[in-house]
Coordinates of C-alpha atoms and ligand atoms in Angstrom, one line a residue:
M211 CA -0.1 0.1 0.1
N212 CA 2.5 2.4 1.0
T213 CA 4.2 4.3 -2.1
N214 CA 6.7 6.3 -0.1
W215 CA 5.3 9.7 -1.3
W216 CA 6.2 11.2 2.1
K217 CA 9.8 11.1 1.3
N218 CA 9.3 13.9 -1.4
A219 CA 6.7 15.7 0.8
I220 CA 7.3 19.4 2.5
M221 CA 5.4 19.5 5.6
Y222 CA 4.0 22.6 7.3
Q223 CA 2.8 22.4 10.7
I224 CA -0.5 24.3 11.7
Y225 CA -1.0 25.1 15.2
P226 CA -4.7 25.8 14.9
R227 CA -5.3 28.0 17.9
S228 CA -2.9 30.6 16.6
F229 CA -3.3 30.4 12.9
K230 CA -6.1 32.4 11.9
D231 CA -9.4 33.4 13.6
S232 CA -12.5 33.6 11.4
N233 CA -15.3 34.5 13.9
G234 CA -13.9 37.0 16.1
D235 CA -13.7 34.9 19.2
G236 CA -9.9 35.2 19.5
I237 CA -9.3 31.6 18.8
G238 CA -7.7 30.4 15.5
D239 CA -10.1 27.9 13.9
I240 CA -10.7 25.7 10.8
C241 CA -12.5 28.3 8.7
G242 CA -9.6 30.5 9.4
I243 CA -7.2 27.9 7.7
I244 CA -9.6 27.6 4.9
E245 CA -9.6 31.5 4.4
K246 CA -5.7 31.3 4.1
I247 CA -5.6 28.0 2.1
D248 CA -4.1 29.9 -0.9
Y249 CA -1.3 31.2 1.2
I250 CA -0.5 27.7 2.2
A251 CA -0.6 26.4 -1.4
D252 CA 1.3 29.3 -2.8
L253 CA 4.1 28.5 -0.3
G254 CA 4.5 25.2 -2.2
V255 CA 4.1 22.8 0.8
D256 CA 2.1 19.6 0.1
L257 CA 1.7 18.0 3.5
I258 CA 0.0 19.8 6.5
W259 CA 0.2 18.5 10.0
L260 CA -2.7 19.9 11.7
G261 CA -2.3 20.1 15.8
P262 CA -5.1 18.5 17.7
V263 CA -8.6 19.8 16.7
Y264 CA -10.6 17.3 18.8
E265 CA -13.0 18.1 21.7
S266 CA -10.9 19.0 24.6
P267 CA -11.1 20.9 28.0
N268 CA -7.8 22.6 26.9
D269 CA -5.7 21.9 29.8
D270 CA -2.9 21.3 27.5
N271 CA -4.1 23.1 24.5
G272 CA -5.9 20.0 22.9
Y273 CA -3.3 17.4 23.9
D274 CA -5.9 16.4 26.4
I275 CA -8.7 14.9 24.4
S276 CA -12.2 14.2 25.8
D277 CA -13.7 13.0 22.6
Y278 CA -11.6 11.5 19.7
Y279 CA -14.4 11.5 17.3
K280 CA -15.6 15.2 17.6
I281 CA -14.2 18.5 16.4
H282 CA -13.8 20.9 19.3
P283 CA -16.6 23.6 18.6
E284 CA -14.2 26.4 19.0
F285 CA -12.4 25.1 16.1
G286 CA -15.6 24.6 14.0
T287 CA -17.6 21.8 13.0
M288 CA -17.1 18.3 11.2
D289 CA -18.4 19.9 8.0
D290 CA -15.7 22.6 8.3
F291 CA -13.1 19.9 8.8
Q292 CA -14.2 17.9 5.8
E293 CA -14.4 21.1 3.8
L294 CA -10.8 21.9 4.8
L295 CA -9.6 18.3 3.8
S296 CA -11.3 18.3 0.5
Q297 CA -9.9 21.9 -0.4
L298 CA -6.4 20.8 0.5
H299 CA -6.8 17.7 -1.5
D300 CA -8.0 19.7 -4.5
R301 CA -4.8 21.5 -4.4
G302 CA -2.7 18.4 -4.1
I303 CA -2.0 18.9 -0.4
R304 CA -2.4 16.2 2.0
L305 CA -3.2 16.6 5.6
I306 CA -2.1 14.4 8.8
M307 CA -3.8 14.7 12.2
D308 CA -2.3 14.5 15.6
L309 CA -2.8 11.2 17.4
V310 CA -2.7 11.7 21.1
V311 CA -3.1 8.3 22.7
N312 CA -0.6 8.0 25.5
H313 CA -3.2 9.7 27.5
S314 CA -6.7 11.2 27.2
S315 CA -8.3 14.0 29.1
D316 CA -9.7 13.1 32.6
E317 CA -13.0 14.5 31.2
H318 CA -13.1 11.6 28.6
R319 CA -15.9 9.4 29.1
W320 CA -13.6 6.4 29.7
F321 CA -11.9 8.1 32.4
E322 CA -15.1 9.2 34.0
E323 CA -16.4 5.7 34.1
S324 CA -12.9 4.3 35.1
R325 CA -12.7 6.4 38.4
K326 CA -16.3 5.4 39.6
S327 CA -15.4 2.0 41.0
K328 CA -12.6 -0.6 40.9
D329 CA -14.9 -3.0 39.0
N330 CA -16.2 -0.6 36.4
P331 CA -15.6 -2.2 32.9
Y332 CA -13.5 1.0 32.1
R333 CA -11.3 0.7 35.2
D334 CA -8.4 -0.9 33.2
Y335 CA -8.5 1.6 30.6
Y336 CA -6.2 3.6 32.8
I337 CA -3.5 2.8 35.3
W338 CA -4.4 2.7 39.0
K339 CA -2.2 1.6 41.9
D340 CA -2.3 1.4 45.5
G341 CA -0.2 4.0 47.2
K342 CA 3.0 3.3 49.1
H343 CA 3.6 4.5 52.6
G344 CA 0.7 7.0 52.4
G345 CA 2.2 8.5 49.2
P346 CA 2.1 7.8 45.4
P347 CA 3.1 4.4 44.0
N348 CA 6.5 5.4 43.0
N349 CA 8.7 8.5 42.9
W350 CA 8.2 9.3 39.2
Q351 CA 7.6 13.0 38.3
A352 CA 5.3 14.3 35.7
F353 CA 6.5 16.4 32.7
F354 CA 4.9 19.7 33.7
G355 CA 6.0 19.4 37.5
G356 CA 4.7 17.4 40.4
P357 CA 4.3 13.7 40.8
A358 CA 3.2 11.5 38.0
W359 CA 0.4 10.0 40.2
E360 CA -2.9 11.6 41.4
Y361 CA -4.7 10.4 44.4
D362 CA -8.5 9.7 43.9
E363 CA -10.3 9.5 47.1
H364 CA -13.3 7.8 45.8
T365 CA -11.5 4.4 45.4
D366 CA -8.7 5.1 47.5
Q367 CA -6.1 4.7 44.6
W368 CA -3.7 6.6 42.5
Y369 CA -3.8 7.2 38.7
H370 CA -0.8 7.5 36.5
H371 CA -0.2 10.7 34.4
L372 CA 3.2 11.5 32.9
F373 CA 1.8 14.8 31.9
T374 CA -0.8 17.0 33.8
V375 CA -3.2 15.6 36.3
K376 CA -5.9 16.2 33.5
Q377 CA -4.1 13.8 31.2
P378 CA -4.4 10.3 32.6
D379 CA -2.1 7.7 30.9
L380 CA -4.1 5.0 28.8
N381 CA -3.4 1.4 29.8
W382 CA -2.0 0.0 26.4
E383 CA -1.8 -3.4 28.3
N384 CA -5.5 -3.7 27.9
P385 CA -6.4 -5.0 24.4
K386 CA -9.7 -3.2 24.6
V387 CA -7.8 0.2 24.7
R388 CA -5.8 -0.7 21.7
E389 CA -8.9 -1.8 19.8
E390 CA -10.6 1.5 20.7
V391 CA -7.5 3.4 19.5
Y392 CA -7.4 1.5 16.1
S393 CA -11.2 2.0 15.5
M394 CA -10.8 5.7 16.0
M395 CA -7.7 5.8 13.6
R396 CA -9.7 3.8 11.0
Y397 CA -12.6 6.5 11.3
W398 CA -10.3 9.4 10.4
L399 CA -8.5 7.5 7.7
D400 CA -11.6 6.4 6.1
M401 CA -12.6 10.0 6.0
G402 CA -9.5 10.6 3.9
V403 CA -7.1 11.9 6.3
D404 CA -3.4 11.0 5.0
G405 CA -1.7 9.8 8.3
F406 CA -0.8 10.8 11.8
R407 CA 1.7 12.7 13.9
M408 CA 1.9 10.4 16.9
D409 CA 2.3 12.3 20.1
V410 CA 4.8 10.8 22.7
I411 CA 4.3 7.4 21.0
S412 CA 7.6 6.3 22.6
L413 CA 5.9 6.3 26.1
I414 CA 2.8 4.1 25.5
S415 CA 4.5 0.8 26.8
K416 CA 4.8 0.9 30.5
R417 CA 7.3 -1.0 32.5
L418 CA 5.0 -2.9 34.8
E419 CA 7.4 -3.0 37.8
Y420 CA 6.8 0.8 38.3
A421 CA 10.1 0.9 39.9
D422 CA 11.3 4.0 41.7
T423 CA 14.1 6.0 39.8
P424 CA 17.1 6.4 41.8
V425 CA 18.0 9.8 40.2
D426 CA 16.1 13.0 40.8
N427 CA 15.9 14.1 37.2
L428 CA 13.0 14.1 34.9
M429 CA 14.9 13.4 31.6
Y430 CA 16.8 10.4 33.3
Q431 CA 13.4 8.9 34.4
V432 CA 11.8 9.4 31.1
N433 CA 14.9 7.9 29.1
N434 CA 15.1 5.1 31.6
Y435 CA 11.7 4.2 33.0
N436 CA 9.1 5.6 30.6
A437 CA 10.3 5.7 27.1
N438 CA 10.9 2.6 24.8
G439 CA 9.0 0.2 27.1
P440 CA 9.0 -3.6 26.5
R441 CA 6.1 -4.0 24.5
I442 CA 6.4 -0.7 22.3
H443 CA 7.4 -2.4 19.1
E444 CA 4.8 -5.2 19.5
F445 CA 2.1 -2.5 19.9
L446 CA 3.3 -0.5 17.0
Q447 CA 3.5 -3.6 14.8
E448 CA 0.0 -4.5 15.8
M449 CA -1.2 -1.0 15.0
N450 CA 0.5 -1.2 11.5
R451 CA -1.0 -4.6 10.8
E452 CA -4.6 -3.6 11.9
V453 CA -4.7 -0.1 10.5
L454 CA -1.7 1.6 8.9
S455 CA -0.7 -1.0 6.4
K456 CA -4.3 -0.7 4.8
Y457 CA -3.8 2.7 3.8
D458 CA -1.6 4.8 1.5
I459 CA -0.6 7.2 4.5
M460 CA 2.4 8.5 6.3
T461 CA 3.3 8.3 9.9
V462 CA 5.7 10.4 12.0
G463 CA 6.3 9.4 15.6
E464 CA 7.2 11.8 18.3
G465 CA 8.6 11.2 21.5
P466 CA 11.4 11.6 24.1
G467 CA 13.9 8.9 24.6
I468 CA 14.2 7.7 21.0
T469 CA 17.9 7.9 20.5
K470 CA 19.5 7.4 17.0
E471 CA 20.6 3.8 18.2
L472 CA 17.0 2.9 18.6
A473 CA 15.5 5.0 15.6
N474 CA 15.5 2.1 13.2
L475 CA 13.6 0.0 15.4
Y476 CA 10.6 2.2 15.1
I477 CA 11.3 3.2 11.4
G478 CA 13.4 0.8 9.7
K479 CA 12.0 -0.4 6.2
D480 CA 11.4 -4.1 7.4
R481 CA 9.9 -3.2 10.7
N482 CA 6.4 -2.4 9.7
E483 CA 6.0 0.3 12.2
L484 CA 6.4 4.0 11.3
N485 CA 7.7 6.1 8.5
M486 CA 9.7 8.8 10.2
L487 CA 10.4 10.3 13.4
F488 CA 10.7 13.8 14.9
Q489 CA 14.0 13.4 16.8
L490 CA 13.8 15.4 19.8
E491 CA 17.6 15.0 20.8
L492 CA 18.4 18.4 19.3
M493 CA 15.4 20.0 21.0
F494 CA 16.7 18.8 24.4
M495 CA 20.3 19.3 23.7
D496 CA 20.4 22.8 25.3
N497 CA 18.7 21.4 28.6
G498 CA 21.1 21.8 31.5
P499 CA 21.2 19.8 34.8
G500 CA 17.9 21.8 35.9
G501 CA 16.0 20.8 32.8
K502 CA 14.7 22.9 29.9
F503 CA 14.6 26.2 31.6
D504 CA 18.3 25.7 32.5
K505 CA 19.4 26.3 29.1
Q506 CA 23.1 25.6 28.0
E507 CA 25.0 26.9 25.0
I508 CA 25.3 24.6 22.3
N509 CA 27.9 24.9 19.6
L510 CA 27.8 24.4 15.8
E511 CA 30.0 21.3 16.0
D512 CA 27.5 19.5 18.3
F513 CA 24.5 20.6 16.1
K514 CA 26.3 19.2 13.1
K515 CA 27.4 16.1 14.8
L516 CA 23.9 15.4 15.7
F517 CA 22.5 15.6 12.2
R518 CA 25.5 13.6 10.8
E519 CA 25.2 10.8 13.5
W520 CA 21.3 10.6 12.7
D521 CA 21.9 10.4 9.1
E522 CA 24.3 7.4 9.4
A523 CA 22.3 5.7 12.1
V524 CA 19.2 5.8 9.9
G525 CA 21.1 5.0 6.7
D526 CA 19.1 3.5 3.9
Q527 CA 16.9 1.5 6.3
G528 CA 15.0 4.5 7.7
W529 CA 14.1 8.0 6.9
N530 CA 14.5 11.2 8.9
N531 CA 12.4 14.2 9.4
I532 CA 14.1 17.5 9.7
F533 CA 12.7 20.4 11.8
L534 CA 14.2 23.3 13.9
D535 CA 11.1 24.3 15.7
N536 CA 7.6 23.4 16.5
H537 CA 4.8 24.4 19.1
D538 CA 6.8 23.0 22.0
F539 CA 10.2 24.8 21.3
P540 CA 11.5 28.3 20.9
R541 CA 11.4 30.0 17.3
M542 CA 14.2 28.6 15.3
V543 CA 15.5 32.1 14.2
S544 CA 15.8 33.0 17.9
R545 CA 17.1 29.9 19.0
F546 CA 19.6 28.9 16.3
G547 CA 20.0 32.2 14.3
N548 CA 20.1 35.8 15.2
D549 CA 16.7 37.5 15.4
D550 CA 17.9 40.9 15.8
N551 CA 20.3 42.7 13.1
Y552 CA 20.6 39.5 10.9
R553 CA 17.1 38.1 11.1
Y554 CA 16.3 38.0 7.5
E555 CA 19.8 36.4 6.9
A556 CA 19.5 33.9 9.7
A557 CA 15.9 32.9 8.8
T558 CA 16.8 32.3 5.3
L559 CA 19.9 30.3 6.2
L560 CA 17.9 28.1 8.6
A561 CA 15.4 27.6 5.8
T562 CA 18.2 26.6 3.3
F563 CA 19.2 24.0 5.9
L564 CA 15.8 22.5 6.6
L565 CA 15.1 22.3 2.7
T566 CA 18.4 20.9 1.6
M567 CA 19.2 18.6 4.4
K568 CA 18.2 14.8 3.8
G569 CA 15.0 14.0 5.2
T570 CA 11.5 15.4 5.1
P571 CA 11.4 18.9 6.1
C572 CA 8.8 20.4 8.4
I573 CA 8.2 24.1 8.5
Y574 CA 6.5 25.4 11.7
Q575 CA 3.7 28.2 11.0
G576 CA 5.2 31.7 11.1
S577 CA 8.8 30.7 10.7
E578 CA 8.2 31.2 6.8
I579 CA 8.1 34.9 7.7
G580 CA 11.0 34.8 10.3
M581 CA 8.7 35.2 13.3
T582 CA 10.6 35.5 16.5
N583 CA 10.3 34.7 20.3
V584 CA 8.2 36.8 22.3
A585 CA 9.1 38.3 25.8
F586 CA 5.8 39.4 27.7
E587 CA 6.7 41.0 30.9
S588 CA 4.0 39.8 33.1
I589 CA 3.1 36.0 33.8
E590 CA -0.5 37.0 33.2
D591 CA 0.1 37.2 29.5
Y592 CA 1.4 33.5 29.3
R593 CA -0.9 30.8 28.8
D594 CA 1.1 27.5 28.5
I595 CA 0.6 25.0 31.3
E596 CA 4.3 24.2 31.5
T597 CA 5.4 27.7 31.8
I598 CA 2.7 28.4 34.6
H599 CA 3.8 25.5 36.5
Y600 CA 7.3 26.4 36.3
W601 CA 6.6 30.0 37.4
E602 CA 4.5 28.6 40.4
E603 CA 7.1 26.2 41.5
S604 CA 9.8 28.8 41.3
L605 CA 7.7 31.1 43.3
A606 CA 7.1 28.4 46.0
N607 CA 10.8 27.8 46.1
N608 CA 11.7 31.7 46.6
A609 CA 13.4 31.7 43.3
D610 CA 14.9 35.0 41.7
M611 CA 11.6 35.8 39.8
G612 CA 13.5 38.1 37.4
D613 CA 15.6 35.4 36.4
V614 CA 12.8 33.0 36.1
M615 CA 11.1 35.3 33.7
R616 CA 14.3 35.5 31.6
R617 CA 14.3 31.9 31.3
I618 CA 10.8 31.6 30.2
H619 CA 11.5 34.3 27.5
I620 CA 14.2 32.0 26.2
Q621 CA 12.7 28.5 26.4
G622 CA 8.9 28.9 27.1
R623 CA 6.5 27.2 24.6
D624 CA 4.6 30.5 24.3
N625 CA 7.3 31.8 22.3
V626 CA 5.9 29.9 19.2
R627 CA 2.3 30.0 20.0
T628 CA 1.5 33.6 19.7
P629 CA -0.7 34.3 16.6
I630 CA 0.5 34.4 13.1
Q631 CA 1.1 38.0 12.3
W632 CA -0.8 38.5 8.9
N633 CA -0.6 42.5 8.7
D634 CA 0.1 45.5 10.8
S635 CA -3.6 46.0 11.8
E636 CA -4.6 45.4 15.5
H637 CA -3.7 42.1 16.7
G638 CA -1.6 41.5 13.5
G639 CA -4.9 40.9 11.6
F640 CA -5.3 37.4 13.3
T641 CA -8.5 38.3 15.1
S642 CA -11.1 41.0 15.1
G643 CA -11.7 40.1 18.7
T644 CA -9.3 39.7 21.7
P645 CA -6.7 37.0 20.8
W646 CA -6.4 34.0 23.4
I647 CA -2.8 35.0 23.7
K648 CA -1.4 38.3 22.8
V649 CA 0.2 38.9 19.6
N650 CA 4.1 39.5 19.5
P651 CA 4.4 43.3 19.7
N652 CA 6.8 43.1 16.9
Y653 CA 3.8 42.5 14.6
S654 CA 3.8 46.0 13.1
S655 CA 7.2 45.3 11.5
I656 CA 7.1 41.5 11.1
N657 CA 4.1 40.4 9.3
V658 CA 3.1 38.4 6.2
E659 CA 2.0 41.6 4.3
A660 CA 5.1 43.5 5.1
D661 CA 7.5 40.6 4.3
Q662 CA 5.7 40.2 0.9
S663 CA 6.3 43.6 -0.1
S664 CA 9.9 43.9 1.2
D665 CA 12.9 43.2 -1.1
K666 CA 14.2 41.1 1.7
S667 CA 11.2 38.9 1.8
I668 CA 11.7 35.5 3.9
L669 CA 8.5 34.1 2.4
K670 CA 9.7 34.6 -1.2
F671 CA 12.9 33.0 -0.3
Y672 CA 11.0 29.9 1.1
K673 CA 8.9 29.7 -2.1
K674 CA 11.9 29.7 -4.5
L675 CA 13.8 27.3 -2.4
I676 CA 10.8 24.9 -2.2
A677 CA 10.6 25.1 -6.2
L678 CA 14.2 24.3 -6.2
R679 CA 14.0 21.3 -4.0
K680 CA 11.0 20.1 -5.9
A681 CA 12.9 20.4 -9.2
N682 CA 15.9 18.6 -8.2
P683 CA 15.4 15.1 -6.6
T684 CA 19.0 15.1 -5.6
F685 CA 17.9 17.3 -2.6
V686 CA 15.5 14.5 -1.5
L687 CA 17.2 11.2 -2.4
G688 CA 20.9 12.2 -2.8
S689 CA 23.7 11.2 -0.3
F690 CA 24.5 13.6 2.7
D691 CA 28.1 14.3 3.5
D692 CA 29.4 16.9 6.1
L693 CA 32.5 18.2 4.6
L694 CA 33.7 20.4 7.6
P695 CA 32.6 18.7 10.6
D696 CA 34.8 20.6 13.1
H697 CA 34.5 24.1 11.8
E698 CA 33.1 26.5 14.5
Q699 CA 31.1 28.7 12.2
L700 CA 30.6 27.0 8.9
Y701 CA 28.5 24.2 8.0
I702 CA 29.2 23.0 4.6
F703 CA 27.6 19.8 3.3
E704 CA 27.2 17.9 0.1
R705 CA 24.1 16.4 -1.5
K706 CA 24.9 14.1 -4.4
D707 CA 23.5 11.5 -6.7
E708 CA 24.5 10.0 -10.0
H709 CA 23.2 13.1 -11.9
D710 CA 24.3 16.2 -9.8
S711 CA 26.3 17.4 -6.8
Y712 CA 25.4 20.3 -4.7
L713 CA 27.2 21.9 -1.9
I714 CA 25.2 23.8 0.7
A715 CA 27.7 26.4 2.4
L716 CA 26.1 28.0 5.5
N717 CA 27.7 30.6 7.8
F718 CA 26.1 30.2 11.2
S719 CA 27.8 33.5 12.5
D720 CA 27.8 37.2 12.7
E721 CA 31.1 37.6 11.1
T722 CA 32.5 37.1 7.5
V723 CA 34.2 33.7 7.5
I724 CA 36.8 32.4 5.0
I725 CA 35.8 29.2 3.3
P726 CA 38.8 26.7 4.0
M727 CA 38.1 24.9 0.8
D728 CA 38.6 25.2 -2.9
L729 CA 35.2 25.9 -4.5
G730 CA 36.6 26.3 -8.0
S731 CA 34.7 23.5 -9.7
Y732 CA 31.3 24.9 -8.4
V733 CA 28.9 27.7 -9.3
S734 CA 26.6 29.5 -7.0
I735 CA 22.9 28.9 -8.0
F736 CA 21.1 30.1 -4.9
S737 CA 21.9 32.4 -2.1
N738 CA 20.3 34.9 0.5
Y739 CA 23.1 37.6 -0.3
E740 CA 23.1 39.3 -3.7
E741 CA 26.8 39.0 -4.4
Y742 CA 28.8 35.9 -4.4
I743 CA 32.4 36.0 -3.4
E744 CA 34.1 32.4 -3.9
S745 CA 36.4 32.6 -0.9
N746 CA 34.1 33.7 2.0
L747 CA 30.7 33.8 3.5
R748 CA 29.2 36.8 4.9
P749 CA 27.3 36.9 8.3
W750 CA 24.5 34.2 8.0
Q751 CA 25.2 33.8 4.4
A752 CA 23.6 30.6 2.8
N753 CA 24.8 29.5 -0.6
I754 CA 23.7 26.6 -2.8
L755 CA 26.4 25.7 -5.2
K756 CA 26.3 23.2 -8.1
K757 CA 29.2 21.3 -9.3
V758 CA 30.1 22.2 -13.0
T759 CA 30.8 19.3 -15.2
Ligands
ISL120 O1 7.4 20.4 25.6 C1 8.3 19.9 25.8 C2 9.5 20.4 26.7 O2 9.1 21.6 27.2 C3 8.5 18.4 25.6 O3 9.1 17.7 26.7 C4 7.2 17.8 25.3 O4 6.4 17.6 26.4 C5 7.4 16.5 24.6 O5 8.1 16.8 23.5 C6 6.0 15.8 24.2 O6 5.2 16.9 23.6 C7 3.9 16.5 23.2 O7 3.2 15.7 24.2 C8 2.7 16.6 25.3 C9 2.3 18.1 24.6 O8 2.0 19.0 25.8 C10 3.1 18.6 23.6 O9 2.6 19.9 23.2 C11 3.1 17.7 22.5 O10 4.0 18.0 21.4 C12 1.7 16.1 26.0 O11 0.5 15.6 25.1
CA121 CA1 -12.5 31.5 16.1

């Protein structure tokens, strides 16, 4: 069934709450996406990953689902969804949905039943345990703070939740749970959906000993006690056999703890599990001993090493996905580039990397116009549950709150959740009402309209680059070779097949840097600077060169 079309695809991630509001309630919605469908089509992308639009009490912005078969009314109706799907398909664009099945909402009917009594037929849909010494069953922490267990007085037991208390983990040991998930997947696929992005799929198989972790560190716990559990591959193979293999679709798995050594167990050709992964290693690379808000500097050598090693590890058995930001991590131009005096150059350089590196690229909404991180002054303006938990925990620990706010500005998830800046009218043209989260104040200068009419248009650069990639299969299937692994500022790599050879030369710095290689046999075919000087790269210059034969 599977025709591998996804290798050629160019993905675009839509975070629906923040894309475009069509009815003035301040919340982005499906009709808003339809309004902007030509914008998406003009960009040249051909695969949309739509964040969760299911019914949800929104404790974690839709990653807590209370009905997997319904569209949340704030996003629109099922008719709106089907209209979006068919309008995308008319334009040759596919759509994948978020599949969030490590946990549901505590307001899902299954959980409401489950908590009623120990012998309720839904009891085993979730993970219930007796406490230990008057406390939780073990010492695991939840992702967004606090213990990974919640006490429920009614039946005097604790339920397991790796995320918030409103996101109880589903019990995948129970075959009925798995059958429910597969039926639900068939429902969407039969409607014409083209696949799934699988949320924290690495966490679904639990280690049934529920043993204490000896180290007080969330990432250590996740990697050693929660991720890649004993039955994960059995479950994914079953899912593939029962559902995925019956459709010409694509799947991309997300989840912490999937290292490059384990990657091909999930995506290897002969494994019959998933097609590709969002590798999170890069996203977690700057986390210090204190976690994500304890940001450490990462250098270009480490960045390059990671992509080199993932390419080698995946080899010709698997397939990578390439992304530099999404709804959970800071804006790529702020994190890996320069969002100040070289914003145009850095945003286009990162675009060049995304779209010429080996793997299926994924562009996060707004990054195609170089949107940046935001720095709200007051915690009142933040919405993300992770950020709010971190703030409250820090307050309780008497932390230096100025410092805490600085850390939120750098690493918080709301950096990427502010609304798309469409124009310079109030609220960036996102809504005629009051937006659910404030628009980044830089919308008056950074917005789609302004970008389009600028002679330094990031959007136009993306379009040309996407067209270039589509016209040259070497960028998709050609080999990848890192030519300067140890250089501190330059990333120069080669993409090559039997027809063509390209060099991608990128300067990840604010200085002009001499190229320590002879590029005499190459001509520059694409750049974010007008003039091309063979011997050096200007600040954040990106050049694509083609070998002359
Ligand atoms: O956001 C993170 C770090 O701050 C990640 O650790 C994130 O929790 C992890 O990548 C899993 O993310 C996914 O599942 C979460 C949800 O909150 C995220 O938005 C989603 O992408 C729980 O469903
Ligand atoms: Ca709306």
